[in-house]
PDB file of C-alpha atoms in Angstrom:
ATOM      1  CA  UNK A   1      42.165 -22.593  14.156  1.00 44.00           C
ATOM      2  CA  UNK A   2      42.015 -19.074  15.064  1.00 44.00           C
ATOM      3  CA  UNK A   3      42.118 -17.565  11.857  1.00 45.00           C
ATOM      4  CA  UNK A   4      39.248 -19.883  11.040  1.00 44.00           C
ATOM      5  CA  UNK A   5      37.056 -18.844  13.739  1.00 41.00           C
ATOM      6  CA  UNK A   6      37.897 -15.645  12.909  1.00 43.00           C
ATOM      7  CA  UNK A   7      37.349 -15.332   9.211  1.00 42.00           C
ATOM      8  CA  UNK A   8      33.787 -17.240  10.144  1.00 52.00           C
ATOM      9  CA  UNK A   9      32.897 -14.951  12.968  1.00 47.00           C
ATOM     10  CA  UNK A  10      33.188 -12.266  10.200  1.00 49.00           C
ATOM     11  CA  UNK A  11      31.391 -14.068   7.457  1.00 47.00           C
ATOM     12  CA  UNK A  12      28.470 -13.780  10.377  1.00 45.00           C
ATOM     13  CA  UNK A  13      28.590 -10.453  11.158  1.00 41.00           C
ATOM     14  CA  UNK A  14      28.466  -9.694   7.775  1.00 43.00           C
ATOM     15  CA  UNK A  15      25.557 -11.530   6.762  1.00 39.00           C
ATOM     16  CA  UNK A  16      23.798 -10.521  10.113  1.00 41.00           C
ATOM     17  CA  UNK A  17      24.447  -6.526   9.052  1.00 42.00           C
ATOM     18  CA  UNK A  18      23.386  -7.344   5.153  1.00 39.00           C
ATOM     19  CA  UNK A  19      20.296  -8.807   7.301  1.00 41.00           C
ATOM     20  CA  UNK A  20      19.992  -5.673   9.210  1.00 45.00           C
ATOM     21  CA  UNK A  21      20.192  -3.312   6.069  1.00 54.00           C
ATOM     22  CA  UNK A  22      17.821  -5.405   3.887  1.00 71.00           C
ATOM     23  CA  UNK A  23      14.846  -3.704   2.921  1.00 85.00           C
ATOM     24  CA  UNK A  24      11.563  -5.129   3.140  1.00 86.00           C
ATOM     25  CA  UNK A  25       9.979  -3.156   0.057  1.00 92.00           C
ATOM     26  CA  UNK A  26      12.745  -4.418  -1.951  1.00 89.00           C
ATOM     27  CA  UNK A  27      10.990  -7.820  -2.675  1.00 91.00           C
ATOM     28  CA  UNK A  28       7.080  -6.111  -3.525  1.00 96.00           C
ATOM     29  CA  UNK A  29       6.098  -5.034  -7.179  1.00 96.00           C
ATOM     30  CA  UNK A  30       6.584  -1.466  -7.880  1.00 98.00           C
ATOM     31  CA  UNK A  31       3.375  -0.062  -9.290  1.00 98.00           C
ATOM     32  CA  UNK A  32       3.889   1.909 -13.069  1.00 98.00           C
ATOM     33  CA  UNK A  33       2.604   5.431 -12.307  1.00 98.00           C
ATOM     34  CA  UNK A  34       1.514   8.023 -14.739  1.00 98.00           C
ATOM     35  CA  UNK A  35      -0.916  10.516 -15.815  1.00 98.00           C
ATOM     36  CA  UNK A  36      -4.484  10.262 -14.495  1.00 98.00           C
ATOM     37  CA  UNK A  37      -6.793   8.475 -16.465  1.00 97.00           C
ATOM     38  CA  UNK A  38     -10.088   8.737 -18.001  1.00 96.00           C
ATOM     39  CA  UNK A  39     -12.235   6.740 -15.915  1.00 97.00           C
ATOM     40  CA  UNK A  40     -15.985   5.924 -16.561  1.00 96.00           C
ATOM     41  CA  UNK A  41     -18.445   4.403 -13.654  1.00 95.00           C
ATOM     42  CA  UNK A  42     -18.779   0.938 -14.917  1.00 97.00           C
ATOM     43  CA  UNK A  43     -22.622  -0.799 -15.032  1.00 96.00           C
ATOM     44  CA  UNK A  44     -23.223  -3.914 -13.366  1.00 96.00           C
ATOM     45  CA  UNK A  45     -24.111  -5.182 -10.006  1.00 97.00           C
ATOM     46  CA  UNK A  46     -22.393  -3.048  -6.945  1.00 98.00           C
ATOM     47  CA  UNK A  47     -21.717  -4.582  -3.974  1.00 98.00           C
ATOM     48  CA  UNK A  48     -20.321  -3.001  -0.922  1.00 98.00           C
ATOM     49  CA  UNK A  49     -16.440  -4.012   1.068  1.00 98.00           C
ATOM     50  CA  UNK A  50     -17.198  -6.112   3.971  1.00 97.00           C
ATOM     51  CA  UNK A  51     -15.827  -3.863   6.382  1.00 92.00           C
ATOM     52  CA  UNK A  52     -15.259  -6.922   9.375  1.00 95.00           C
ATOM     53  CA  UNK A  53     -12.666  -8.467   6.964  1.00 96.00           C
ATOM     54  CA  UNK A  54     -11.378  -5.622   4.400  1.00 98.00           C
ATOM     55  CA  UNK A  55      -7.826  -4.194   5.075  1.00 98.00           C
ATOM     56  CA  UNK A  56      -5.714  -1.377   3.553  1.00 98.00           C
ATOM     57  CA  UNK A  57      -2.336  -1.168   5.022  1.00 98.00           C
ATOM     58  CA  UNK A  58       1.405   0.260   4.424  1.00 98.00           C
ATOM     59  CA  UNK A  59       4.759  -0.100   5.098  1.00 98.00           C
ATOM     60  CA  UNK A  60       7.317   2.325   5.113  1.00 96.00           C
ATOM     61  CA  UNK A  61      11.068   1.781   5.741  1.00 95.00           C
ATOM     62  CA  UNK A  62      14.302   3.814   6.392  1.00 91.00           C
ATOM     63  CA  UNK A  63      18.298   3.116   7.107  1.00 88.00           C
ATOM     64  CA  UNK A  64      18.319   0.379   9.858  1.00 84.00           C
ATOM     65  CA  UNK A  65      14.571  -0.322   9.684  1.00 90.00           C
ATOM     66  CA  UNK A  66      10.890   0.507   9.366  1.00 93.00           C
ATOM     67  CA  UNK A  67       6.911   0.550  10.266  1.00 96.00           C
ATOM     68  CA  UNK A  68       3.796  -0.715   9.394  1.00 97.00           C
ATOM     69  CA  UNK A  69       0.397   0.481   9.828  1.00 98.00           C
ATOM     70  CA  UNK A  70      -2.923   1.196   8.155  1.00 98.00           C
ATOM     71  CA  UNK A  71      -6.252   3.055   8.167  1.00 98.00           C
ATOM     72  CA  UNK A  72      -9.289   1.954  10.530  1.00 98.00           C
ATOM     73  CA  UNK A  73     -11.771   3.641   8.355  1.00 98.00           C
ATOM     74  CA  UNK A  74     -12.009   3.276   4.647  1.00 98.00           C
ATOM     75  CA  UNK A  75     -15.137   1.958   2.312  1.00 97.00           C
ATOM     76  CA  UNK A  76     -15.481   0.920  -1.234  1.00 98.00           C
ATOM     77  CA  UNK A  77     -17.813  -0.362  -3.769  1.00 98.00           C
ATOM     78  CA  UNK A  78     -17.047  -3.211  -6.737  1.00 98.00           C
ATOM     79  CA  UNK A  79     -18.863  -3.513  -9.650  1.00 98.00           C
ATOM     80  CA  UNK A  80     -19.556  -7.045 -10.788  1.00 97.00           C
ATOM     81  CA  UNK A  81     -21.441  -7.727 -14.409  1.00 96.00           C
ATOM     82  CA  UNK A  82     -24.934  -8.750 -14.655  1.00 93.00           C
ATOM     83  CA  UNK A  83     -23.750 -12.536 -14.017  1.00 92.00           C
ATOM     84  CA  UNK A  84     -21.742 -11.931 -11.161  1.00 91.00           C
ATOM     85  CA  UNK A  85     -18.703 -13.375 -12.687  1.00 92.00           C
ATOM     86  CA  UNK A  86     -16.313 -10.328 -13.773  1.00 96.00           C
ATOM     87  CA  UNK A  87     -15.273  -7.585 -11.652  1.00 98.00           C
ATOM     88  CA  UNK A  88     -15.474  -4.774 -13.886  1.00 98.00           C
ATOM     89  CA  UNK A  89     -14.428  -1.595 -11.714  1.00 98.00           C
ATOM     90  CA  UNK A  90     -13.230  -0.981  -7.590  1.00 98.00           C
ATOM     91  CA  UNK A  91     -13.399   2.167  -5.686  1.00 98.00           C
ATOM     92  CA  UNK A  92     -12.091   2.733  -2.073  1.00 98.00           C
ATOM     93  CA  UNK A  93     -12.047   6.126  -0.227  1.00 98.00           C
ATOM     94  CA  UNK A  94      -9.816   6.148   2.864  1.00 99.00           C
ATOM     95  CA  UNK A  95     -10.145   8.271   6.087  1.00 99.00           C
ATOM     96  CA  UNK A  96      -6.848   9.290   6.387  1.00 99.00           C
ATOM     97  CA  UNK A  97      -7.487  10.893   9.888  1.00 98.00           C
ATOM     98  CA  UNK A  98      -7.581   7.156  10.846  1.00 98.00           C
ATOM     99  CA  UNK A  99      -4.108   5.814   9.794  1.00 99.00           C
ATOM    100  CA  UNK A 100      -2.432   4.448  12.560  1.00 98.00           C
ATOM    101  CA  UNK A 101       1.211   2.841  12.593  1.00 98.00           C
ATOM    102  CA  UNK A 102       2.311  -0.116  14.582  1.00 97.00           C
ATOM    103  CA  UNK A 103       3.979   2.153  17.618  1.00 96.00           C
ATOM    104  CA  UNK A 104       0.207   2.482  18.033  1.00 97.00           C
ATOM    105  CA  UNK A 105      -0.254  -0.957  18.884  1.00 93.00           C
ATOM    106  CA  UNK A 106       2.985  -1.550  21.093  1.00 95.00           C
ATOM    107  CA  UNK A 107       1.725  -2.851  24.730  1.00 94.00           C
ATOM    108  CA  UNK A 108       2.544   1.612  25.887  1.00 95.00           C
ATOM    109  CA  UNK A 109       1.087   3.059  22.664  1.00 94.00           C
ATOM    110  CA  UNK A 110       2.723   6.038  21.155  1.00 96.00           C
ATOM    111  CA  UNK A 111       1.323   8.111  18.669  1.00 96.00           C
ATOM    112  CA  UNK A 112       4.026  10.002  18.054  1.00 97.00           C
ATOM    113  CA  UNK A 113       4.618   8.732  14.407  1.00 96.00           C
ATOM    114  CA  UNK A 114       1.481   8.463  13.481  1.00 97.00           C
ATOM    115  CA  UNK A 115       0.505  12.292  14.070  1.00 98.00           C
ATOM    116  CA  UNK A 116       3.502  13.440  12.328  1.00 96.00           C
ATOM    117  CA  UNK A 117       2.657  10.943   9.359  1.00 97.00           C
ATOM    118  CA  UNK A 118      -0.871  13.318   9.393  1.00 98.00           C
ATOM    119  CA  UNK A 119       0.883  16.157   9.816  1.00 97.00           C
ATOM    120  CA  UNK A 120       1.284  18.821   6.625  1.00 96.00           C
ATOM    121  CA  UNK A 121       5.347  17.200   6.788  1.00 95.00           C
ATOM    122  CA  UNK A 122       3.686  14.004   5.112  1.00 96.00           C
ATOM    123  CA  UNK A 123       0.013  13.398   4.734  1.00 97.00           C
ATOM    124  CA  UNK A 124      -1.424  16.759   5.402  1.00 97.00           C
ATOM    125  CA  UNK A 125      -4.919  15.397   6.600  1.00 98.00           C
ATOM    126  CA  UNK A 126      -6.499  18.360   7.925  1.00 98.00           C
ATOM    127  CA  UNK A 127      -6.146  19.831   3.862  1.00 98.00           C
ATOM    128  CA  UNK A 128      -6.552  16.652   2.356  1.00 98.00           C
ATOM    129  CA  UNK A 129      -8.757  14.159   4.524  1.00 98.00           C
ATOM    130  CA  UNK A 130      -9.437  11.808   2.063  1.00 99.00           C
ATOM    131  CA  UNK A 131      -7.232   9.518  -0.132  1.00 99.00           C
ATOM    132  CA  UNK A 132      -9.291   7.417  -3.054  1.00 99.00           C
ATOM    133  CA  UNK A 133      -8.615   4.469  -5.134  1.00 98.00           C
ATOM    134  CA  UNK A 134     -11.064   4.418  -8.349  1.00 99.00           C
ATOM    135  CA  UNK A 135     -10.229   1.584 -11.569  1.00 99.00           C
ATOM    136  CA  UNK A 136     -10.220   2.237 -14.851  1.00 98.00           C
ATOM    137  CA  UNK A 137      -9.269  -1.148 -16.328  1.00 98.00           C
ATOM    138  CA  UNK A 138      -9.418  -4.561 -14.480  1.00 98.00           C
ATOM    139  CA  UNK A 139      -7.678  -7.046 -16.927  1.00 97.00           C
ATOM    140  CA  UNK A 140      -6.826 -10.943 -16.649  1.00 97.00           C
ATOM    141  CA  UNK A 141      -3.662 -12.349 -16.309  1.00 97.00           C
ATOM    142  CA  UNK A 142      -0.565 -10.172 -13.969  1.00 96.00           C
ATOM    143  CA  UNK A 143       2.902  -9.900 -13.023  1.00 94.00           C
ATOM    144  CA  UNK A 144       4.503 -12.616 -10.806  1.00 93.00           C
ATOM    145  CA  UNK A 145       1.372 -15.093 -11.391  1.00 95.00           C
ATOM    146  CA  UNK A 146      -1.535 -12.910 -10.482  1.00 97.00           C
ATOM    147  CA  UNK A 147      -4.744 -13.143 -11.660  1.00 98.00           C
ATOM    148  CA  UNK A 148      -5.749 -10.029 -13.036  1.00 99.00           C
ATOM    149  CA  UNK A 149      -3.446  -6.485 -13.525  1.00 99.00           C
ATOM    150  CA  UNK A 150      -5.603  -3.091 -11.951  1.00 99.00           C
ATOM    151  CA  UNK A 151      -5.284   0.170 -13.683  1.00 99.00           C
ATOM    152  CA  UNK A 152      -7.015   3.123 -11.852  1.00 99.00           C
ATOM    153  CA  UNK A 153      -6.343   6.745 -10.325  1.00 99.00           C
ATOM    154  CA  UNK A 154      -5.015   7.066  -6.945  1.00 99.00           C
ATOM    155  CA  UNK A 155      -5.734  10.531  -5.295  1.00 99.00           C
ATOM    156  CA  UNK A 156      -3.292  10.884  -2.281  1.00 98.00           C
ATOM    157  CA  UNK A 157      -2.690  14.589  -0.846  1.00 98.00           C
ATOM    158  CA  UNK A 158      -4.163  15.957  -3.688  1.00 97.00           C
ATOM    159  CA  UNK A 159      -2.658  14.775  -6.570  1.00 98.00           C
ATOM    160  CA  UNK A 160      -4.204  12.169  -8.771  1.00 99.00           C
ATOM    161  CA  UNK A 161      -1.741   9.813 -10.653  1.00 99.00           C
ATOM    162  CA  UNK A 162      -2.669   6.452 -12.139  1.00 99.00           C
ATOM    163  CA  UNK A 163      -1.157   3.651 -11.071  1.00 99.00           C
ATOM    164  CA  UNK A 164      -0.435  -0.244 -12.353  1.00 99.00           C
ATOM    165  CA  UNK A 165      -0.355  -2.820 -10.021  1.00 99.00           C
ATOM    166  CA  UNK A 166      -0.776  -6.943  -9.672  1.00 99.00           C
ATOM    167  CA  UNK A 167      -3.262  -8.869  -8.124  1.00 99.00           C
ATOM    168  CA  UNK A 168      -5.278 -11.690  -7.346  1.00 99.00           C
ATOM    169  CA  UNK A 169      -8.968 -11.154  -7.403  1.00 99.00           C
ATOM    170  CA  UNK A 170     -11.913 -14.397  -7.296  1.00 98.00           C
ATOM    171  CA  UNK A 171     -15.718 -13.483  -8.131  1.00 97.00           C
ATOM    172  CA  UNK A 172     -17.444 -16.369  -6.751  1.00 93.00           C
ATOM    173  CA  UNK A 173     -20.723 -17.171  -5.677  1.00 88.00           C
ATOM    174  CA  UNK A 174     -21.924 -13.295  -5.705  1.00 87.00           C
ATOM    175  CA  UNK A 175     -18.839 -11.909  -3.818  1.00 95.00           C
ATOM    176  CA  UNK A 176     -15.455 -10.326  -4.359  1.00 98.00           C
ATOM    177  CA  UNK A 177     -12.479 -11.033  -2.931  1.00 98.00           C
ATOM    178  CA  UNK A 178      -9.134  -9.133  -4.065  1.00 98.00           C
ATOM    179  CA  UNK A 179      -5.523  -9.161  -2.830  1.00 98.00           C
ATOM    180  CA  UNK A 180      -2.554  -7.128  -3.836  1.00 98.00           C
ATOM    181  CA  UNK A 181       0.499  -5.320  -2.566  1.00 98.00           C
ATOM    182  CA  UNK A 182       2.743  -2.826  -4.767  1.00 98.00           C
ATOM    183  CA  UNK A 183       5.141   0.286  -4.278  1.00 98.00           C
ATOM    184  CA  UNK A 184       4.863   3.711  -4.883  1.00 98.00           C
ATOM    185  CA  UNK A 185       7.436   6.328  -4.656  1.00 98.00           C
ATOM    186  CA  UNK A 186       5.691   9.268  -2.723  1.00 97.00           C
ATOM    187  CA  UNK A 187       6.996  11.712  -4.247  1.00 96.00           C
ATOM    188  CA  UNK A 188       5.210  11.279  -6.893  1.00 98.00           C
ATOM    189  CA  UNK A 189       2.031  12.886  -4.832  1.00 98.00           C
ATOM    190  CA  UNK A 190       4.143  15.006  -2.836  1.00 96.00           C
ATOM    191  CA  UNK A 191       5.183  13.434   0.336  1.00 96.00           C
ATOM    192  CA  UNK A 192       8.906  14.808  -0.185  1.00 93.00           C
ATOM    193  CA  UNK A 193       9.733  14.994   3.940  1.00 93.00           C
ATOM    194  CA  UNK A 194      13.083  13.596   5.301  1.00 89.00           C
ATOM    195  CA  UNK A 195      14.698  13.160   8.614  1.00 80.00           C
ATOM    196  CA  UNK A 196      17.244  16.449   8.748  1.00 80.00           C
ATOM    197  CA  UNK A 197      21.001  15.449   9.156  1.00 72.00           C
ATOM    198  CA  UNK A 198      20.960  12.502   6.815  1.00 71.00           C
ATOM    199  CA  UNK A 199      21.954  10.094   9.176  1.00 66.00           C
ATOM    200  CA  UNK A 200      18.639   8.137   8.901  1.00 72.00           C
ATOM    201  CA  UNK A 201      17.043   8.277   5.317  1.00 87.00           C
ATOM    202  CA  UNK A 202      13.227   7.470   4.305  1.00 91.00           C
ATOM    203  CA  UNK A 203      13.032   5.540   1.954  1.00 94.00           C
ATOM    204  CA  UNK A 204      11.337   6.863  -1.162  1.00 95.00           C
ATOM    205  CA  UNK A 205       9.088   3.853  -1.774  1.00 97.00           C
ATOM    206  CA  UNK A 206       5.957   3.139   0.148  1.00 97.00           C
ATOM    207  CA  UNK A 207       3.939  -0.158   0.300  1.00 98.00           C
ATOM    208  CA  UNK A 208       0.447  -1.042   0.119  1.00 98.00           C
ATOM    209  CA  UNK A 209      -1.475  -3.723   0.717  1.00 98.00           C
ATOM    210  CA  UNK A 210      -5.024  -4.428  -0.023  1.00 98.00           C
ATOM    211  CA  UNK A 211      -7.123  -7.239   0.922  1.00 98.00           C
ATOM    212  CA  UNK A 212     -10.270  -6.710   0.045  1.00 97.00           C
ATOM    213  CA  UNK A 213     -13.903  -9.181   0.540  1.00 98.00           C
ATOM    214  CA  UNK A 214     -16.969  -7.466  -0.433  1.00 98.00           C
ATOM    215  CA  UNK A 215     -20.344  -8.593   1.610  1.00 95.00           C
TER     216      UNK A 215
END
């Protein structure tokens, strides 16, 4: 009976530190990333992001764990055709002086992380204030049963890359709404910064997710 109890007390532990180790990116669509694209404003109808219900947020993990967050201050425009049935192109510009992580929202708030996420070690948002979002290609059908795939160029510390991602967008009744949530490896727009020592290791993929409702 003891070597039963132990070899299932082990089995356990085992599972709990697989648990532990598990990264939460591991299950979200990694965006393709290239080149920047040639993108064209599109013509239709342009409506503005509902700003009481619109959210851009991130994730970022490391050995033994991670942190969310996401930006307080962005806007962005779609462009629906004439009929208001097809979105046609999305922009969003983001304040990045207005990321926050959720150490900022603990009951004693510390912004530690998030100023040295806007620091010139990650983000850099004194150079590069601004991060935007701008389509190039909305198409139907997606990865993993979403509605449409996005194409566009993301502009994040200065460098412009396009970037391929999933998601589920509805044009109904003269409004947007959008929802998606991909990976990026950062240091693809140089965001290269690791904890010295090696001991704890960021991870090189970063997640976003959008959910998006235009007025």
């Amino acid at each position: 009976m003891k070597y039963v109890f132990s070899l299932g007390l082990g089995a356990v532990l085992a599972l709990l530190m697989i648990s532990a180790c598990s990264d939460p990116n591991d299950n979200v669509t990694q965006a393709n990333t290239g080149d920047a694209v040639e993108v064209e404003t599109a013509e239709g109808k342009t409506l503005s992001f509902d700003q009481s219900t619109s959210k851009v947020e991130w994730r970022g993990t490391k050995t033994g764990g991670g942190h969310d967050g996401g930006f307080e201050k962005f806007e962005g425009t779609a462009i629906v055709s004439e009929d208001g049935k097809t979105l046609k192109q999305v922009k969003v510009t983001i304040d990045m002086n207005s990321l926050w992580s959720d150490e900022d929202r603990k009951e004693e708030p510390d912004p530690k992380l998030s100023n040295h996420l806007k620091s010139d070690d990650f983000f850099s948002v004194t150079e590069y204030p601004n991060a935007e979002f701008v389509s190039s290609e909305i198409k139907e059908g997606g990865d993993g049963g979403k509605s449409h795939t996005v194409t566009g160029n993301l502009t994040l510390r200065g460098v412009t890359k396009s970037v391929t991602f999933p998601a589920d967008i509805t044009v109904k009744d003269g409004k947007v709404t959008a929802k998606a949530e991909f990976k990026i490896d950062r240091h693809d727009w140089n965001v290269s910064f690791n904890i010295p020592g090696g001991e704890v290791i960021l991870h090189d993929d970063v997640a976003i997710k959008l959910d998006i409702a235009t007025k």
